[in-house]
mmCIF file of C-alpha atoms and ligand atoms in Angstrom:
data_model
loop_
_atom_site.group_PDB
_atom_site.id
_atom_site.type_symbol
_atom_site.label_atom_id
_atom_site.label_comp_id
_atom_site.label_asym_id
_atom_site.label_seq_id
_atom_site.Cartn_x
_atom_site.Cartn_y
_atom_site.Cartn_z
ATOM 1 C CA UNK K 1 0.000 0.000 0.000
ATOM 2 C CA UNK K 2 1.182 3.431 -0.730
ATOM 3 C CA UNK K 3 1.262 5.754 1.971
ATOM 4 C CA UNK K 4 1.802 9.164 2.334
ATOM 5 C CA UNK K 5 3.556 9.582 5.456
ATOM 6 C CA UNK K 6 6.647 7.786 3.900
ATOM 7 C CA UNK K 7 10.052 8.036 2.057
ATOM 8 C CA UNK K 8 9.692 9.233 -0.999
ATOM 9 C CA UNK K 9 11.406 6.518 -3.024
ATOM 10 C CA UNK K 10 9.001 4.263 -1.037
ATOM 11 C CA UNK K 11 6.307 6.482 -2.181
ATOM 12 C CA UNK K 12 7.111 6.491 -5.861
ATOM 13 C CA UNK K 13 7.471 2.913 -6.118
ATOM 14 C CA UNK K 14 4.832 2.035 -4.848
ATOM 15 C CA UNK K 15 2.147 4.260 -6.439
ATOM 16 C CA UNK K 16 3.924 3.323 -9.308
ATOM 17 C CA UNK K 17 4.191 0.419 -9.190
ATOM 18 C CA UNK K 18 7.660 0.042 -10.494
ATOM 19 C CA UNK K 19 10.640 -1.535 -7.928
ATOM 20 C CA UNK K 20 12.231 0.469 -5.554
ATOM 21 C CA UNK K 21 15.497 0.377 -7.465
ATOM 22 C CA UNK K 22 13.099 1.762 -10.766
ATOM 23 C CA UNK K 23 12.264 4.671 -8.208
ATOM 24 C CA UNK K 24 15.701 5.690 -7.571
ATOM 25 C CA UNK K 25 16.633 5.694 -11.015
ATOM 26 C CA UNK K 26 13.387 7.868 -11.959
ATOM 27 C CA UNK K 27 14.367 10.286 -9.009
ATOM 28 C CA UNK K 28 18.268 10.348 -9.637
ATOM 29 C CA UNK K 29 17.346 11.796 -13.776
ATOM 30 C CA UNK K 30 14.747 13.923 -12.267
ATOM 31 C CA UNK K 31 11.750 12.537 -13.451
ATOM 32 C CA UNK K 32 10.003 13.131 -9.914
ATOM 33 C CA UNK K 33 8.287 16.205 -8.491
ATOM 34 C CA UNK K 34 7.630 17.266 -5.125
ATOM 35 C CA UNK K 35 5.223 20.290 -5.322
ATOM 36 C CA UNK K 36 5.885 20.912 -8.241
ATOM 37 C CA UNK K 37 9.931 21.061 -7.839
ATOM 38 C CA UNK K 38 12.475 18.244 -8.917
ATOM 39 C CA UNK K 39 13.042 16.251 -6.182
ATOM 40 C CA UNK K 40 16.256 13.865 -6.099
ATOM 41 C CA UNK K 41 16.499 13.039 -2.592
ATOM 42 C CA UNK K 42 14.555 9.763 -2.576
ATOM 43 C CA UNK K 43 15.203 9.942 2.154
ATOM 44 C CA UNK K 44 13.219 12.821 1.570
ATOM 45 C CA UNK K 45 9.783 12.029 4.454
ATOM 46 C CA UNK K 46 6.648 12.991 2.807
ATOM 47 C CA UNK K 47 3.048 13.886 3.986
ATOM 48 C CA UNK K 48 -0.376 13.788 3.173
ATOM 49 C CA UNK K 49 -0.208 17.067 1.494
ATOM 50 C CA UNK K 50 2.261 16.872 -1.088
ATOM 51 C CA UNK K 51 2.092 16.543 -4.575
ATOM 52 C CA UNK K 52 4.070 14.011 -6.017
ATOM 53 C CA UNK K 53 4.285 13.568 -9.808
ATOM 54 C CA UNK K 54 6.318 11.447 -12.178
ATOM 55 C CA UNK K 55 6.737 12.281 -15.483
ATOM 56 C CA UNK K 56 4.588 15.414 -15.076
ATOM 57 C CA UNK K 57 1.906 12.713 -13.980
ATOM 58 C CA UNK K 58 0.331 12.853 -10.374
ATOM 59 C CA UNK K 59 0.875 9.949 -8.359
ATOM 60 C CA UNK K 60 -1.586 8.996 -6.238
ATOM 61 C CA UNK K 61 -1.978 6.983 -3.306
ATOM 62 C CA UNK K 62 -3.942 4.415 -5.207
ATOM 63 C CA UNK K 63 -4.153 1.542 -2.671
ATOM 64 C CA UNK K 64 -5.528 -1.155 -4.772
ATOM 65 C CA UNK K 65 -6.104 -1.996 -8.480
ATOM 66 C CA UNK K 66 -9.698 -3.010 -10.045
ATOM 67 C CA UNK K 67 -10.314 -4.090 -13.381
ATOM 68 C CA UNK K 68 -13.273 -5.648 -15.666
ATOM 69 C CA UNK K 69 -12.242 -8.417 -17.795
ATOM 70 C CA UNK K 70 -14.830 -9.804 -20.375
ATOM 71 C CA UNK K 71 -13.933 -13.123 -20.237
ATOM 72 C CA UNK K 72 -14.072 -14.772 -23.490
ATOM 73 C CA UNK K 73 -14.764 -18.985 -23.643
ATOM 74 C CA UNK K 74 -11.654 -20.959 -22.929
ATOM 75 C CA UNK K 75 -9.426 -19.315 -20.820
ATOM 76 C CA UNK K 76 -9.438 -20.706 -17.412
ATOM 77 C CA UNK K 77 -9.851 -18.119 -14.088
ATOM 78 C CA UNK K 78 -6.308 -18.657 -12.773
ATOM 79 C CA UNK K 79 -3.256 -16.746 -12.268
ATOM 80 C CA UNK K 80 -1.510 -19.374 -13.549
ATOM 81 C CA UNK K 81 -2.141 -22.988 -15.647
ATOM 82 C CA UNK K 82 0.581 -24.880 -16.910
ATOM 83 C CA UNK K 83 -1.806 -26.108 -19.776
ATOM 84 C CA UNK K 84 -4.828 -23.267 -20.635
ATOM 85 C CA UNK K 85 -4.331 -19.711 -20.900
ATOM 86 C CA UNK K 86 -5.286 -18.066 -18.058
ATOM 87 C CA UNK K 87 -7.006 -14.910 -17.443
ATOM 88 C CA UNK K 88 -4.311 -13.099 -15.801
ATOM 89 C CA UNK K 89 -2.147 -13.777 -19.239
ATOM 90 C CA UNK K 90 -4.657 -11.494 -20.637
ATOM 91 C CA UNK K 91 -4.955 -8.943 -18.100
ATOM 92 C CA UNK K 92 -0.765 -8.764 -18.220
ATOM 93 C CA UNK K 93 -1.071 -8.924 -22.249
ATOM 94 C CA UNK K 94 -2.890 -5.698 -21.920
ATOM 95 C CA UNK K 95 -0.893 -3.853 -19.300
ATOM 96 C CA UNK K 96 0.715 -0.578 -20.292
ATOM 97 C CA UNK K 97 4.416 -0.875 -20.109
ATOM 98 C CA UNK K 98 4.196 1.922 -17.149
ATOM 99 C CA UNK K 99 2.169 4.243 -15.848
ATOM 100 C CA UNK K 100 2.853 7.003 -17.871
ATOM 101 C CA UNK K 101 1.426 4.771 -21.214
ATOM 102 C CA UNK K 102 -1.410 3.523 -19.280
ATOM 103 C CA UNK K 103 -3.059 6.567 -19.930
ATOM 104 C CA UNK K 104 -6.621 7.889 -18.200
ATOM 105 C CA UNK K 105 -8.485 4.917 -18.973
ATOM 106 C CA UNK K 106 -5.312 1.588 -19.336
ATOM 107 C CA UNK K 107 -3.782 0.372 -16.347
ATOM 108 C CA UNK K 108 -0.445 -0.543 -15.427
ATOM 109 C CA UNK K 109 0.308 -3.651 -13.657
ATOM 110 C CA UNK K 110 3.990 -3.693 -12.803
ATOM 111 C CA UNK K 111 4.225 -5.682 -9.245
ATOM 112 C CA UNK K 112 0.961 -5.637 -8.237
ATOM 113 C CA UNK K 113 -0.748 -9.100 -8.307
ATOM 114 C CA UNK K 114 -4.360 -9.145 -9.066
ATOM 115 C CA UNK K 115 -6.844 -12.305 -8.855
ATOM 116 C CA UNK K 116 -10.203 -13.342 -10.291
ATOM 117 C CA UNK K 117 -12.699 -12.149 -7.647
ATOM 118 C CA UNK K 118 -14.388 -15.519 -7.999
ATOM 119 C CA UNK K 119 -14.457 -17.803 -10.845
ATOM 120 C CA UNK K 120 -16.096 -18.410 -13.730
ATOM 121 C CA UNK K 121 -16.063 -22.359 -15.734
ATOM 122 C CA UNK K 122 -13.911 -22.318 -19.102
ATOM 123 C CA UNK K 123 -16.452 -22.335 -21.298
ATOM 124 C CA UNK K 124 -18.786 -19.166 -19.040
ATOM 125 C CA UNK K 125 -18.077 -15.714 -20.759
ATOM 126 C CA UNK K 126 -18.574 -12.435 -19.370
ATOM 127 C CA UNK K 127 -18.038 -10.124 -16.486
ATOM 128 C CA UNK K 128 -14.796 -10.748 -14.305
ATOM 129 C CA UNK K 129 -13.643 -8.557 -11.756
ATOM 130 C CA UNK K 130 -9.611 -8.838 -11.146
ATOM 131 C CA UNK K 131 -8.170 -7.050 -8.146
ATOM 132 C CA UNK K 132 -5.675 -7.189 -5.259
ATOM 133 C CA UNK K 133 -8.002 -5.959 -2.711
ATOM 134 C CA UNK K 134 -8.948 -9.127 -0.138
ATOM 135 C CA UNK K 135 -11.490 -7.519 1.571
ATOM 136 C CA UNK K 136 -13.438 -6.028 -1.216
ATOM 137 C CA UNK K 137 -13.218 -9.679 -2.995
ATOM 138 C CA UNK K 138 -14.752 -11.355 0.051
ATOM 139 C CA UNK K 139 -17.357 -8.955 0.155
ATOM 140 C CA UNK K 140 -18.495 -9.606 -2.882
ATOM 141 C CA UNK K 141 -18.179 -13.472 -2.470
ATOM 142 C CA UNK K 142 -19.389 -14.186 0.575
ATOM 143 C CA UNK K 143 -23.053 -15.206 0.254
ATOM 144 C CA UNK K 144 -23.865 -13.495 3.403
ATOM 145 C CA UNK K 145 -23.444 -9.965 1.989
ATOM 146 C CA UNK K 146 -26.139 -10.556 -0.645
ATOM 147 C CA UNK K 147 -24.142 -9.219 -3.519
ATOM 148 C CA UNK K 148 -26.489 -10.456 -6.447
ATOM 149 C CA UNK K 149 -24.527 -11.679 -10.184
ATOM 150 C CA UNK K 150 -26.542 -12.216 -13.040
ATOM 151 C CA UNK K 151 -26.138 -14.639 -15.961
ATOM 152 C CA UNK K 152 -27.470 -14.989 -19.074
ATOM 153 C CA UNK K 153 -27.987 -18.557 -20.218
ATOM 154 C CA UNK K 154 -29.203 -20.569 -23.162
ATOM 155 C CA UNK K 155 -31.092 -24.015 -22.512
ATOM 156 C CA UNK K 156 -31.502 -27.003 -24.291
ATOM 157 C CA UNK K 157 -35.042 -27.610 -23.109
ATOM 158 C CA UNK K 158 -38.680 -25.877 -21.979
ATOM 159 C CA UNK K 159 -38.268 -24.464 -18.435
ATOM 160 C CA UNK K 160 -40.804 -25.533 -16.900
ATOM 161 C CA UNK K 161 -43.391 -23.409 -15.683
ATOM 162 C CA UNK K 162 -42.674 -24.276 -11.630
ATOM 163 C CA UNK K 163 -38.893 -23.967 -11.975
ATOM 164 C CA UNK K 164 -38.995 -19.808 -11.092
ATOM 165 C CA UNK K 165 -40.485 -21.449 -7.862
ATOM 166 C CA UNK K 166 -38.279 -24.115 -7.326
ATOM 167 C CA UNK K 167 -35.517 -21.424 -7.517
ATOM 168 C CA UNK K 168 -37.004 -18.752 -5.536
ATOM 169 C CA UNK K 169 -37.644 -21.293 -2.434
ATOM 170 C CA UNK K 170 -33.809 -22.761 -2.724
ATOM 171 C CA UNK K 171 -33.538 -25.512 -5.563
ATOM 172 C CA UNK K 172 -32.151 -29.155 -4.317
ATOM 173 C CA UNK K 173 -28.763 -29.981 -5.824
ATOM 174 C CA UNK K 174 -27.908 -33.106 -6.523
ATOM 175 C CA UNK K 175 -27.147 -34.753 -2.931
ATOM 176 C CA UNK K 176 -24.980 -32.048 -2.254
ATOM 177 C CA UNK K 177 -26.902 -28.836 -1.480
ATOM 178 C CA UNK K 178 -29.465 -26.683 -1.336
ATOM 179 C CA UNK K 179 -29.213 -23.327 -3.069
ATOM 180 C CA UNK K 180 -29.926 -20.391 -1.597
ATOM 181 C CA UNK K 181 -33.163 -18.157 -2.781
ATOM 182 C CA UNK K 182 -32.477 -17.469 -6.689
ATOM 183 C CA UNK K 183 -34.165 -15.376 -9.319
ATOM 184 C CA UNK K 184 -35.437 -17.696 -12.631
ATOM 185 C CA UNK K 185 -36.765 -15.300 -15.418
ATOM 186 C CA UNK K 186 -37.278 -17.067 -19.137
ATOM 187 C CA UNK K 187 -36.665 -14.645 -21.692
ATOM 188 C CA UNK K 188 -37.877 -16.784 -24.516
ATOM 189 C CA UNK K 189 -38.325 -20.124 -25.578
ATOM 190 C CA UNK K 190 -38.153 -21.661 -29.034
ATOM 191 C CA UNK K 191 -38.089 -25.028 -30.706
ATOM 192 C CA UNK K 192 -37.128 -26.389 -27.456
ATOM 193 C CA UNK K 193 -33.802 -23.900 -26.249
ATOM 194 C CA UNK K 194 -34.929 -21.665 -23.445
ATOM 195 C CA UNK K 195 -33.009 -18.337 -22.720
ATOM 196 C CA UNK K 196 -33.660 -16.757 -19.747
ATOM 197 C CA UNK K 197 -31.784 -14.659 -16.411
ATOM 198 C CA UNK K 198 -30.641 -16.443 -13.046
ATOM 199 C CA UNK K 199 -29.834 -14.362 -10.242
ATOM 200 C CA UNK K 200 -27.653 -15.801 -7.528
ATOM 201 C CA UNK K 201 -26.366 -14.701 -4.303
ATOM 202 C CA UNK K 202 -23.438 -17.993 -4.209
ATOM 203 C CA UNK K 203 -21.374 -18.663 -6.187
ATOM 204 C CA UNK K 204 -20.834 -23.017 -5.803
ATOM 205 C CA UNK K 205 -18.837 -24.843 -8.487
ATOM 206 C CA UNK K 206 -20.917 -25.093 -12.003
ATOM 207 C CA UNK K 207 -24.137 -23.804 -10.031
ATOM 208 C CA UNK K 208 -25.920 -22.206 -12.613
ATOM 209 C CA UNK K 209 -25.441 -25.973 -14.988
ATOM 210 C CA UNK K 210 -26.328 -27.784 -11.977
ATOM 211 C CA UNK K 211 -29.491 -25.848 -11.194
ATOM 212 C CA UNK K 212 -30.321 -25.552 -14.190
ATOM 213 C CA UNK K 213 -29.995 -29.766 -14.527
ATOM 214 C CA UNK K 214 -32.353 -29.764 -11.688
ATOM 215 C CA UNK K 215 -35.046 -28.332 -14.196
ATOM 216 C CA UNK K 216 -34.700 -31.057 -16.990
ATOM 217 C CA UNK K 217 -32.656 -28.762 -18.582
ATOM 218 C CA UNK K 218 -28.816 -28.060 -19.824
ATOM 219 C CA UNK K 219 -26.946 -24.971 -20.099
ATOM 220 C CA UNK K 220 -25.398 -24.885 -23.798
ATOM 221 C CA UNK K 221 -24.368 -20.608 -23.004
ATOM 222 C CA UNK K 222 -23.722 -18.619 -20.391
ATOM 223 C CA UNK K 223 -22.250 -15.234 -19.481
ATOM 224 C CA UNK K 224 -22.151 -13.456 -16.560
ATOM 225 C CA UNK K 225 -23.663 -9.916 -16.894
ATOM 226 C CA UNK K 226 -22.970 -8.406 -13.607
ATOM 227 C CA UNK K 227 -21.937 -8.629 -10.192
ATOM 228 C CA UNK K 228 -24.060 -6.321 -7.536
ATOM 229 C CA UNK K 229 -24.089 -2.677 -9.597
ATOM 230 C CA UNK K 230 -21.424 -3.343 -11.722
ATOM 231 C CA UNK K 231 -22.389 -4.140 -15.077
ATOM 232 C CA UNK K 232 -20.603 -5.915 -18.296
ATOM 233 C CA UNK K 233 -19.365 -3.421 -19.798
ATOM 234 C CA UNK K 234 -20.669 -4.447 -23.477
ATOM 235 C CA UNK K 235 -18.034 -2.020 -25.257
ATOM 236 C CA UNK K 236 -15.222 -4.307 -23.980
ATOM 237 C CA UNK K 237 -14.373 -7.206 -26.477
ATOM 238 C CA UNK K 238 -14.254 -10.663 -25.442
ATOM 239 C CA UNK K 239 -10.883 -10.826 -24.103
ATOM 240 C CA UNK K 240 -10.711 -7.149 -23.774
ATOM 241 C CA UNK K 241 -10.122 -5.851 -20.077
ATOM 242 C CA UNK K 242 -10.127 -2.259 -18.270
ATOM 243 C CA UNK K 243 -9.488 -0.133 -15.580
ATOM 244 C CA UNK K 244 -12.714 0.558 -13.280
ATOM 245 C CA UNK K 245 -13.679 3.876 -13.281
ATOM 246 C CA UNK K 246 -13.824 5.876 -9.883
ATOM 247 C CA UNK K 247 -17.206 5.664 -10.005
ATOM 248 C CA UNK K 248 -17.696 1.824 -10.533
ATOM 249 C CA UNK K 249 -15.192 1.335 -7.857
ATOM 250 C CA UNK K 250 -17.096 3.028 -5.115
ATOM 251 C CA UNK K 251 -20.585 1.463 -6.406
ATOM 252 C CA UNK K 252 -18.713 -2.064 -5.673
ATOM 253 C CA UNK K 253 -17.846 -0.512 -2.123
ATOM 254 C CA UNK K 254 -21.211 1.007 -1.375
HETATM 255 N N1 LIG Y 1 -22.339 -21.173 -12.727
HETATM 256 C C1 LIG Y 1 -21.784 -22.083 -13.541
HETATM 257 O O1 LIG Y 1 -22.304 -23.182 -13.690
HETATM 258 N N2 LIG Y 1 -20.668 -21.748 -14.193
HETATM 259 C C2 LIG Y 1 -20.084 -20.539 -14.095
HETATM 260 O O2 LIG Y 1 -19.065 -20.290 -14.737
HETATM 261 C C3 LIG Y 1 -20.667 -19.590 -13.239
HETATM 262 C C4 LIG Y 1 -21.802 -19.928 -12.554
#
């Protein structure tokens, strides 16, 4: 975390995100400001109300990073898979190569290590939120903080008309479980392929296919389309991923 009551090298690098040794170089060819004056003196304490920039660029005391991946079929939601690609090797595909190039609306990765706040099956597209903040991930995880996500999904098969019911009281699964209180709503249904919405508050291994199997009927689609306020983003590519905006960020806090 990057504090302001700190050295400023300390400062630098980690706003930054660059290495500590990166900082000292920046600061030694004057690349850093203090208030708006070179600063090379990376001992140099620092408080709350100073202005540091690098490269011109204000560096703030960003504590975590957020970002909205639209997950595209067959990547896996891992940091790391010796066989599949992996989500994170598309967030770090599209990292800016610092903070300067990341721009107003790119991000810059450098050390910071981000994770899938929850996962989503191989073949699921859709929203994914990637961040290294713990406590906001477990907020929106844990079923107890009723933090709704919403898929889309295609059916092979009629819902049938008591299955909204079935998922609204807490739908059997298997031997296993019973879900909590979920939202069914059929969109359409033709020549036997329902589409429809499920709300869920959980987020158990393949529940939407194995609730959905508890109906008669088998998911063939699916894509998450949002997670508490935060929506898909629909101008984001499969595969494509982005910064969250300030305001998206404190909608997912709220
Ligand atoms: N439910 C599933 O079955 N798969 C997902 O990827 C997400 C929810």
């Amino acid at each position: 975390m990057a504090e302001k009551d700190a050295r400023l090298d300390k400062y630098v690098a980690e706003s930054a995100a660059i290495t500590r040794k990166e900082a000292k170089t920046a600061l030694s060819k004057g690349r850093v400001q203090v208030n708006g004056e070179v600063c090379k003196n990376g001992d140099r304490k620092i408080s709350a109300s100073d202005t540091i920039t690098l490269d011109g660029k204000s560096l703030t005391a960003e504590e975590f990073l957020y970002l909205m991946l639209h997950k595209p079929a067959g990547v896996v939601s891992a940091t790391e898979d010796g066989r599949d690609k992996t989500v994170l090797d598309l967030v770090r595909e599209q990292s800016a190569d610092s903070l300067e190039e990341a721009g107003a609306t790119g991000y810059f990765l450098g050390k910071k290590e981000v994770f899938p706040v929850g996962r989503l099956d191989k073949d699921t597209e859709g929203l994914l939120l990637l961040t290294d903040d713990g406590e906001l991930a477990h907020k929106l995880l844990s079923p107890k903080k009723h933090v709704d996500k919403v898929y889309f999904a295609r059916l092979d098969g009629v819902v049938p008309e008591d299955a909204p019911a079935r998922f609204a009281e807490g739908i059997r699964v298997g031997q296993d479980y019973t879900a909590m209180p979920a939202k069914l709503e059929v969109l359409s249904v033709q020549d036997a392929v329902s589409e429809v919405h499920i709300t869920l508050r959980e987020g158990k291994f393949h529940q939407v296919k194995r609730m959905c199997h508890e109906i008669g009927c088998e998911v063939t689609y699916l894509k998450r389309l949002s997670m508490g306020n935060l929506r898909l983003d629909e101008a984001l590519a499969p595969g494509e991923c982005r910064k969250l905006t300030t305001e998206e960020i404190a909608m997912l806090k709220a």
